[in-house]
Coordinates of N, CA and C and ligand atoms in Angstrom, one line a residue:
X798 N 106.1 105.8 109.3 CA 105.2 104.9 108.5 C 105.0 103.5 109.1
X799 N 103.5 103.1 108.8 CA 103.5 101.8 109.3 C 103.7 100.3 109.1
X800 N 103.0 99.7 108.6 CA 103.2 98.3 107.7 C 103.9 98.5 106.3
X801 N 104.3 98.0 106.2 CA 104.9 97.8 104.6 C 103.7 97.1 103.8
X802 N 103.1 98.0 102.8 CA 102.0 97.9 102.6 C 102.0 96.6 101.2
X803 N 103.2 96.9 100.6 CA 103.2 95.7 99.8 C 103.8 93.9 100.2
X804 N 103.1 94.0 101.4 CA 103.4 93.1 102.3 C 102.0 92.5 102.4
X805 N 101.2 93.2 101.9 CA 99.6 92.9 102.5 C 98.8 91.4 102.2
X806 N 98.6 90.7 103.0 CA 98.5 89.7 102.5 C 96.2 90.0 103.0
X807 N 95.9 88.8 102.8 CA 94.4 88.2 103.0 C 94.0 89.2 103.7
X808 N 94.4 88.8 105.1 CA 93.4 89.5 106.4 C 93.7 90.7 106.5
X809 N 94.9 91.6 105.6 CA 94.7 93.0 105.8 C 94.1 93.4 104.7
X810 N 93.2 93.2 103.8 CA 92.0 93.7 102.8 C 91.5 94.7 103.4
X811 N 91.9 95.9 103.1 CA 91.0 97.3 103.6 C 89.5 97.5 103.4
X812 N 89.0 96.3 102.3 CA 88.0 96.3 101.7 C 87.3 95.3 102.5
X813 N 87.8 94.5 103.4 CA 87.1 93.6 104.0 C 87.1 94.3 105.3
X814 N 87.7 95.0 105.7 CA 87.9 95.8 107.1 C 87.0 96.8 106.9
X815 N 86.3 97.3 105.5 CA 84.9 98.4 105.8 C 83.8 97.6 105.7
X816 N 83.8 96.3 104.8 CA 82.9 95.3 104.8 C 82.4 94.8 106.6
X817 N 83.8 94.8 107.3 CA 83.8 94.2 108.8 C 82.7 95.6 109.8
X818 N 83.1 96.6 109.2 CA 82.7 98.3 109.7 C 81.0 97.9 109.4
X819 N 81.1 97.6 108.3 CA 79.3 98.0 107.9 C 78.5 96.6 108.8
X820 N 79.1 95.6 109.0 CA 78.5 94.5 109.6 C 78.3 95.2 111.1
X821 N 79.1 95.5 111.4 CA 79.0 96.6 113.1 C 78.0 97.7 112.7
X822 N 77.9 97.9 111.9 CA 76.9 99.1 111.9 C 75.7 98.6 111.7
X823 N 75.5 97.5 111.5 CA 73.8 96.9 111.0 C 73.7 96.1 112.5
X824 N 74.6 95.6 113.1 CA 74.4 95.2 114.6 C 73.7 96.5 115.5
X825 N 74.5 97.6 115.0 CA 74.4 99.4 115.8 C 73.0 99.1 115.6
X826 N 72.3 99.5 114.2 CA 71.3 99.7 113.7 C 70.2 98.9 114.6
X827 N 70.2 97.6 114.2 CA 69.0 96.7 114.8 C 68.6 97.5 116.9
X828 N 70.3 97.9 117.5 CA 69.9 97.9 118.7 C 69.2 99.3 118.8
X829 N 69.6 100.7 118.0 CA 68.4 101.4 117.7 C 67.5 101.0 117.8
X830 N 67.2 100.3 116.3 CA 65.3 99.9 116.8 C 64.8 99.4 117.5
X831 N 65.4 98.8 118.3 CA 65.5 98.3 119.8 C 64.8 99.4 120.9
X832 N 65.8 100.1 120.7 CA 65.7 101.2 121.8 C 64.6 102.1 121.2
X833 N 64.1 101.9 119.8 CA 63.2 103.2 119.1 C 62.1 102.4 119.6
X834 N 61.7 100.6 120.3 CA 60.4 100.6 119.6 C 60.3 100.5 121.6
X835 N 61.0 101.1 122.3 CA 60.9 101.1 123.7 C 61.3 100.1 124.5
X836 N 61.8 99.0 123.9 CA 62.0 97.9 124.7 C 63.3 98.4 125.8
X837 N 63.5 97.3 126.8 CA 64.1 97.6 127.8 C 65.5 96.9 127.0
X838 N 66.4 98.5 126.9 CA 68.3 97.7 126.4 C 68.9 97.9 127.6
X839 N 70.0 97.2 127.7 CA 70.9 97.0 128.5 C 71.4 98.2 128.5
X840 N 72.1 99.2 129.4 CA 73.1 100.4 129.6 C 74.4 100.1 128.5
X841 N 74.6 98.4 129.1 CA 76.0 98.6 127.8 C 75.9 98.5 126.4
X842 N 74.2 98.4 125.9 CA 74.4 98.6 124.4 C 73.9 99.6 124.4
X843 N 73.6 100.8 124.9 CA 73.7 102.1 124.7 C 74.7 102.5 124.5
X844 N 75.9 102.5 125.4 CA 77.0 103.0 125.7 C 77.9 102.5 124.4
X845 N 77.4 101.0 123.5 CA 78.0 100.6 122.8 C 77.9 101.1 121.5
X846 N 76.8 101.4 121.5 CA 76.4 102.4 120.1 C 76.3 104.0 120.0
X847 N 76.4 104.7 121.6 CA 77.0 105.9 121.5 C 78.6 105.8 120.9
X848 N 79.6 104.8 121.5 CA 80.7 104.6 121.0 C 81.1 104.2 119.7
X849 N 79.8 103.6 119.4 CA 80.5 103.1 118.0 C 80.0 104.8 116.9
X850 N 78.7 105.6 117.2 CA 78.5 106.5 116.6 C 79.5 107.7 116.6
X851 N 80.5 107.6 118.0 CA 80.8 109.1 117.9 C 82.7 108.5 117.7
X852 N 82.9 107.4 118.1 CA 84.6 107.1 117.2 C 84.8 106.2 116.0
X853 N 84.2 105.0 115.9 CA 84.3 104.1 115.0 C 83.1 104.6 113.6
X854 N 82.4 105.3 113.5 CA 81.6 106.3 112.5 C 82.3 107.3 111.8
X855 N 82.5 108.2 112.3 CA 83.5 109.1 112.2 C 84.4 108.6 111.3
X856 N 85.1 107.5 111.6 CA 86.7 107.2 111.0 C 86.1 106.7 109.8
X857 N 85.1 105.7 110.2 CA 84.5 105.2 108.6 C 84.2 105.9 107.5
X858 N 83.6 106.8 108.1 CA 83.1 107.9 106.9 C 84.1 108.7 106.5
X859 N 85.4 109.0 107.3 CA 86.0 109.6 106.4 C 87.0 108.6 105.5
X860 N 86.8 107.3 105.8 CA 87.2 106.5 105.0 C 87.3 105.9 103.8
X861 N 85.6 106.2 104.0 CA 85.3 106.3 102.6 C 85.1 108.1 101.5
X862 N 84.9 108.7 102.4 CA 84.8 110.2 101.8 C 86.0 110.3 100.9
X863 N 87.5 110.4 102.0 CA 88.5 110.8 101.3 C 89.4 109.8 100.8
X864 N 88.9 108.7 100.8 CA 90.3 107.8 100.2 C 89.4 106.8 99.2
X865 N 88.4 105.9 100.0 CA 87.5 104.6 99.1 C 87.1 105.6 97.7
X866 N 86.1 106.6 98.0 CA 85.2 106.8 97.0 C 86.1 107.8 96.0
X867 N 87.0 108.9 95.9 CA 88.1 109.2 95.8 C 88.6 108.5 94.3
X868 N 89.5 107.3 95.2 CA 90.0 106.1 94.3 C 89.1 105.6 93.3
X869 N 87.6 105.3 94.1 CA 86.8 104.4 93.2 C 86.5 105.1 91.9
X870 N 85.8 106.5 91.8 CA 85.9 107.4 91.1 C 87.1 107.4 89.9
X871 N 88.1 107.4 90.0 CA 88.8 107.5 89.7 C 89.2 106.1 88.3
X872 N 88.7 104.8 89.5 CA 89.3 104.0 88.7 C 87.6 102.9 87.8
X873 N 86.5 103.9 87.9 CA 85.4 103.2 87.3 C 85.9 103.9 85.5
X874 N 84.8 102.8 85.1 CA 84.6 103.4 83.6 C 82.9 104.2 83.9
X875 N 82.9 104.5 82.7 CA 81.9 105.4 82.2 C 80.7 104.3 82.6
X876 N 81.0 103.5 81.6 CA 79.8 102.2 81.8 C 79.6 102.0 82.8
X877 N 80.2 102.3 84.2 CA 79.9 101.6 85.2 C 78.9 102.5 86.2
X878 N 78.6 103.6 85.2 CA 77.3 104.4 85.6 C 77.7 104.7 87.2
X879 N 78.2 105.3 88.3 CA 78.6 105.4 89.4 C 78.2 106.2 90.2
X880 N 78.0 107.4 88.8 CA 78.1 109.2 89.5 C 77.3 109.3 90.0
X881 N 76.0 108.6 89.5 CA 74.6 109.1 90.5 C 75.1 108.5 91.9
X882 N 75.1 107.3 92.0 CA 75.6 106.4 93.4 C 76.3 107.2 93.9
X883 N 77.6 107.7 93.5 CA 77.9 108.4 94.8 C 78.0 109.7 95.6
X884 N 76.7 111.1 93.9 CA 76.8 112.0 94.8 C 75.2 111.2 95.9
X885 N 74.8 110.2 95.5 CA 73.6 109.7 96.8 C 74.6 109.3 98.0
X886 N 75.2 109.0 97.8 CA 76.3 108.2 99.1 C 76.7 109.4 99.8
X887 N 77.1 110.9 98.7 CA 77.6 111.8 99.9 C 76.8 112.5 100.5
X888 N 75.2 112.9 99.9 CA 74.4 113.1 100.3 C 74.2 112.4 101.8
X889 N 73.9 111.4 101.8 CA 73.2 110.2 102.7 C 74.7 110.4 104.0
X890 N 75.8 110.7 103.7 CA 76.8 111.2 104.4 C 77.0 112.4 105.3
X891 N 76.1 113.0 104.5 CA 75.9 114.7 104.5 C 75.3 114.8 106.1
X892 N 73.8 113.7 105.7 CA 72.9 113.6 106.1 C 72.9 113.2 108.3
X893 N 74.3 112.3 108.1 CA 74.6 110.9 109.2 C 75.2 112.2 109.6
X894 N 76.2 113.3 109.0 CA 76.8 114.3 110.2 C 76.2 114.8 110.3
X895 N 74.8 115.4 110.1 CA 74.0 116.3 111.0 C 73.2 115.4 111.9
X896 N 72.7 114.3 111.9 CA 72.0 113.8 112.3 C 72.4 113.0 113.5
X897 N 73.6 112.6 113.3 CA 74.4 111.4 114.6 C 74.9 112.3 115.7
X898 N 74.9 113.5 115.7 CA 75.1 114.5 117.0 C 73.7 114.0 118.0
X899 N 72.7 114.6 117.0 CA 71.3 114.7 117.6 C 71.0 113.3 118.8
X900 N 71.3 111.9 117.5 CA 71.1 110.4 118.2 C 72.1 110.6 119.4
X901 N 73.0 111.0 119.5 CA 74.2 110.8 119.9 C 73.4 111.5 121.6
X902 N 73.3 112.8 121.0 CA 72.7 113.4 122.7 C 71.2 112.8 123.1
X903 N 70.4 112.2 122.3 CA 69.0 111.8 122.9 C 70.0 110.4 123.5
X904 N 70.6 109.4 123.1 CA 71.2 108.6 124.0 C 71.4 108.8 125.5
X905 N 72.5 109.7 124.9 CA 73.0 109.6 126.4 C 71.7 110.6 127.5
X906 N 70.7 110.8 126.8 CA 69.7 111.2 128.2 C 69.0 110.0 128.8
X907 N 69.6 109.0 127.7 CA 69.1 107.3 128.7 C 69.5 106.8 129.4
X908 N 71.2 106.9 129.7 CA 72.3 106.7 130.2 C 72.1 107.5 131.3
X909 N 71.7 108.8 131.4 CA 71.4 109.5 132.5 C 70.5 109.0 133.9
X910 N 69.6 108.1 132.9 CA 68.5 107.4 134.1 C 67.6 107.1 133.5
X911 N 66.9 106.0 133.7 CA 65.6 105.0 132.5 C 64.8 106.0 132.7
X912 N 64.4 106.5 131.6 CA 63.3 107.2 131.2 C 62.0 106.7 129.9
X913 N 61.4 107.2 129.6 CA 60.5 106.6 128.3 C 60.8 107.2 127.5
X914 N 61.3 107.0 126.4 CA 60.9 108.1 125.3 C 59.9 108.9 124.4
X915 N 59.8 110.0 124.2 CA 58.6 110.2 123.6 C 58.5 110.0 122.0
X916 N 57.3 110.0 121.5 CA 56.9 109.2 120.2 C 57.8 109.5 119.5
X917 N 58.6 110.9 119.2 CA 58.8 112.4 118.1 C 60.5 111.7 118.4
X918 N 60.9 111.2 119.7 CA 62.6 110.4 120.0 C 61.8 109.2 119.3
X919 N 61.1 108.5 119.2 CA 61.6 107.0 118.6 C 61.0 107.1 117.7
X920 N 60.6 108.0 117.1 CA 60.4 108.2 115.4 C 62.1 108.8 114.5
X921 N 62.6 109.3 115.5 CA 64.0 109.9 114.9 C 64.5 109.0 115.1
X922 N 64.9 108.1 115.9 CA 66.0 106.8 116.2 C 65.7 105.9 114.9
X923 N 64.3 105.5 114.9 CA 63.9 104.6 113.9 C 64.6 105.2 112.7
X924 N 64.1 106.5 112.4 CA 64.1 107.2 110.9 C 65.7 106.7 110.7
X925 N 66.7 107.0 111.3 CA 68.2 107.1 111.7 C 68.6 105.5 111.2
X926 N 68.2 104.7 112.0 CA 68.5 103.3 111.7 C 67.9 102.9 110.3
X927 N 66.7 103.4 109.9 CA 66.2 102.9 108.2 C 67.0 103.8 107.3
X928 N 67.7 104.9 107.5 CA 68.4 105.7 106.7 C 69.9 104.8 106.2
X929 N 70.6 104.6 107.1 CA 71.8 103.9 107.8 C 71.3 102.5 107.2
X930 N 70.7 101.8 107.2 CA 70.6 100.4 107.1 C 70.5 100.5 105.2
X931 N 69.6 101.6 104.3 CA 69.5 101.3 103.0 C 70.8 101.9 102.7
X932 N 71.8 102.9 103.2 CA 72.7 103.4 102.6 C 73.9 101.8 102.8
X933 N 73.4 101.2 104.1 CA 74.8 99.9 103.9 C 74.3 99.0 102.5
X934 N 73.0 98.7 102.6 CA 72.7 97.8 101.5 C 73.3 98.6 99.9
X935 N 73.1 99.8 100.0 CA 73.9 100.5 98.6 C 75.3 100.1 98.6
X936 N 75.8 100.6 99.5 CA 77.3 100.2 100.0 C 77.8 99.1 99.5
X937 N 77.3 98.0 100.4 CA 77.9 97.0 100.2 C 77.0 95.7 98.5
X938 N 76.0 96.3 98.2 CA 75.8 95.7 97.1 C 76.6 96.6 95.7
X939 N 77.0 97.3 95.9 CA 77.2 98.2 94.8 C 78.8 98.4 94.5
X940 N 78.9 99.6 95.9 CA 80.6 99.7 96.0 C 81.7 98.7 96.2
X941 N 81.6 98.2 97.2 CA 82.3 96.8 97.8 C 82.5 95.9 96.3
X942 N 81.9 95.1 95.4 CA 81.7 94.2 94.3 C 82.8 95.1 93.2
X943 N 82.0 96.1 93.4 CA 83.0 97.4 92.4 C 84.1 97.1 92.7
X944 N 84.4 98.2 93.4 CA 85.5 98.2 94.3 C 86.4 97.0 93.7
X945 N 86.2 95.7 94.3 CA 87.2 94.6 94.3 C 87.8 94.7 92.9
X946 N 86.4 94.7 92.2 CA 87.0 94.6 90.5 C 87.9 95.8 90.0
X947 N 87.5 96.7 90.5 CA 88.7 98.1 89.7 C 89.7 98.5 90.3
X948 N 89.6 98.4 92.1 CA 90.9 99.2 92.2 C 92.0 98.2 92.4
X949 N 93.3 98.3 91.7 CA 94.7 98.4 91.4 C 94.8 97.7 93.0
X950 N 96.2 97.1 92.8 CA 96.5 96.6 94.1 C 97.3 97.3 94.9
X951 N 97.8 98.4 94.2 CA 98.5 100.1 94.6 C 97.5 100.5 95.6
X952 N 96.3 100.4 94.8 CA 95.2 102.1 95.2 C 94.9 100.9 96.5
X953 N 95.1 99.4 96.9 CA 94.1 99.1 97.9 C 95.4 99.2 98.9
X954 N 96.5 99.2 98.8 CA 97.3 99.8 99.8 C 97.7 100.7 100.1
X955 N 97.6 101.7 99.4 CA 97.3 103.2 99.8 C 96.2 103.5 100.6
X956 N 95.3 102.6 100.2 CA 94.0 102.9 101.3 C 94.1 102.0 102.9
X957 N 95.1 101.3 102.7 CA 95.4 100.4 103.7 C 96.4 101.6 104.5
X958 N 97.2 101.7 104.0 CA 98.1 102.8 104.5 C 97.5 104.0 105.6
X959 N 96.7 104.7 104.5 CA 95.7 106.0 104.8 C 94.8 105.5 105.9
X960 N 93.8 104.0 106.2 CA 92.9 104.1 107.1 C 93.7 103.4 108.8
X961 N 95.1 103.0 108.2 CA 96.0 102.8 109.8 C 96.4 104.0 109.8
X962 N 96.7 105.4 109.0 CA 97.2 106.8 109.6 C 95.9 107.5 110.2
X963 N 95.2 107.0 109.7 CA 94.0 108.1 110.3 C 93.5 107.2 111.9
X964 N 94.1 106.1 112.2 CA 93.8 105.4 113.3 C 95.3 105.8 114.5
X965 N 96.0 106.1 113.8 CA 97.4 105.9 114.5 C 97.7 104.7 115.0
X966 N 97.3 103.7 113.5 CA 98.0 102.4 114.2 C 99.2 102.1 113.0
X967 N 99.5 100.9 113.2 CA 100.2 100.2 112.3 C 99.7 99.3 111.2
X968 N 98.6 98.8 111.9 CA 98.2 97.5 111.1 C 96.6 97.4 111.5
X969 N 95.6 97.0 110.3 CA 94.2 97.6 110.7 C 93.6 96.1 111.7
X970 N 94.8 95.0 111.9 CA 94.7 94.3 113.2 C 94.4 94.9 114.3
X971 N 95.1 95.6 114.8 CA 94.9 96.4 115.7 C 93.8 97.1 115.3
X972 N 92.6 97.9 115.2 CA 91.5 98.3 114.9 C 90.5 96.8 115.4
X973 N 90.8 96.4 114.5 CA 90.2 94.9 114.9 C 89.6 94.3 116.2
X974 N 90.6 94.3 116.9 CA 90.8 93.6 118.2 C 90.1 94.9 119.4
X975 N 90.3 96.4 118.5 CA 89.6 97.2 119.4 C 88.4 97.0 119.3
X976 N 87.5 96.6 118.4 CA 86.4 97.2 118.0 C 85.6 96.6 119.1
Ligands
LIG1094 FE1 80.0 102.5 104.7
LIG1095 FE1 79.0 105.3 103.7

């Protein structure tokens, strides 16, 4: 086991560490449309958003699949009306694992050698980035605000716990300093 979670102070907020996730993913996003509306990107922000899609995506989503939304569920009231939000959230989840393979291999045929894309690739990149960009704004206007208010200071170190095991670190510092 790693940190002693009831040790947690400010900067380890698991809640600020998906907050930190979704800001990297709206950076991801913009350089999509970058690359959807043809403009000339650099190799390394290709390379940087094939990376962030196929390791730092991945961990997110199951971060929130099996531990954030899970808890949150768990610890809303009725009143706080949720259920629609998050079978949309898993839907819209559903959606990013079929679809981020696809982005994932039209990338790297850029990375292979500058080519143009055709209309039918930067109509899907685009589509990808406006999908991705309304599901953060749900995210973080909705869940995140939630979130701070209901869950327990248990359930946010369990979740602190659970997203350094699924990293094999110690401390989501380290995450950090990789990203
Ligand atoms: Fe998210
Ligand atoms: Fe999400």
């Amino acid at each position: 086991m790693g940190k002693d979670a009831r040790h947690l102070n400010r900067e380890d907020d698991p809640l600020d560490f998906i907050h930190e996730d979704h800001l990297r993913e709206r950076e991801i996003c913009a350089s999509i449309d970058k690359i959807a509306e043809g403009s000339l990107v650099p190799m390394k922000v290709v390379k940087e958003v094939i990376s962030f899609l196929t390791v730092q995506l991945p961990l997110h989503l199951m971060d929130e699949e099996e531990d954030l939304f899970p808890l949150f569920k768990r610890r809303c009231l009725p009143e706080d009306n949720i259920a629609k939000i998050i079978s949309r959230l898993h839907r819209d989840h559903a959606h990013a694992g079929e679809d981020t393979p696809k982005i994932v291999t039209l990338l790297k045929t850029l990375i292979a050698g500058p080519r143009a894309l055709e209309r039918a690739a930067m109509s899907m990149l685009a589509a990808y980035a406006g999908h991705a960009r309304r599901h953060l704004i749900l995210e973080n206007a909705i869940i995140l605000p939630f979130a701070r208010r209901r869950l327990t200071k248990g359930d946010l170190e369990t979740l602190y716990i659970r997203m350094c095991q699924r990293r094999g670190i110690s401390s989501l510092k380290d995450a950090r300093y990789a990203k």
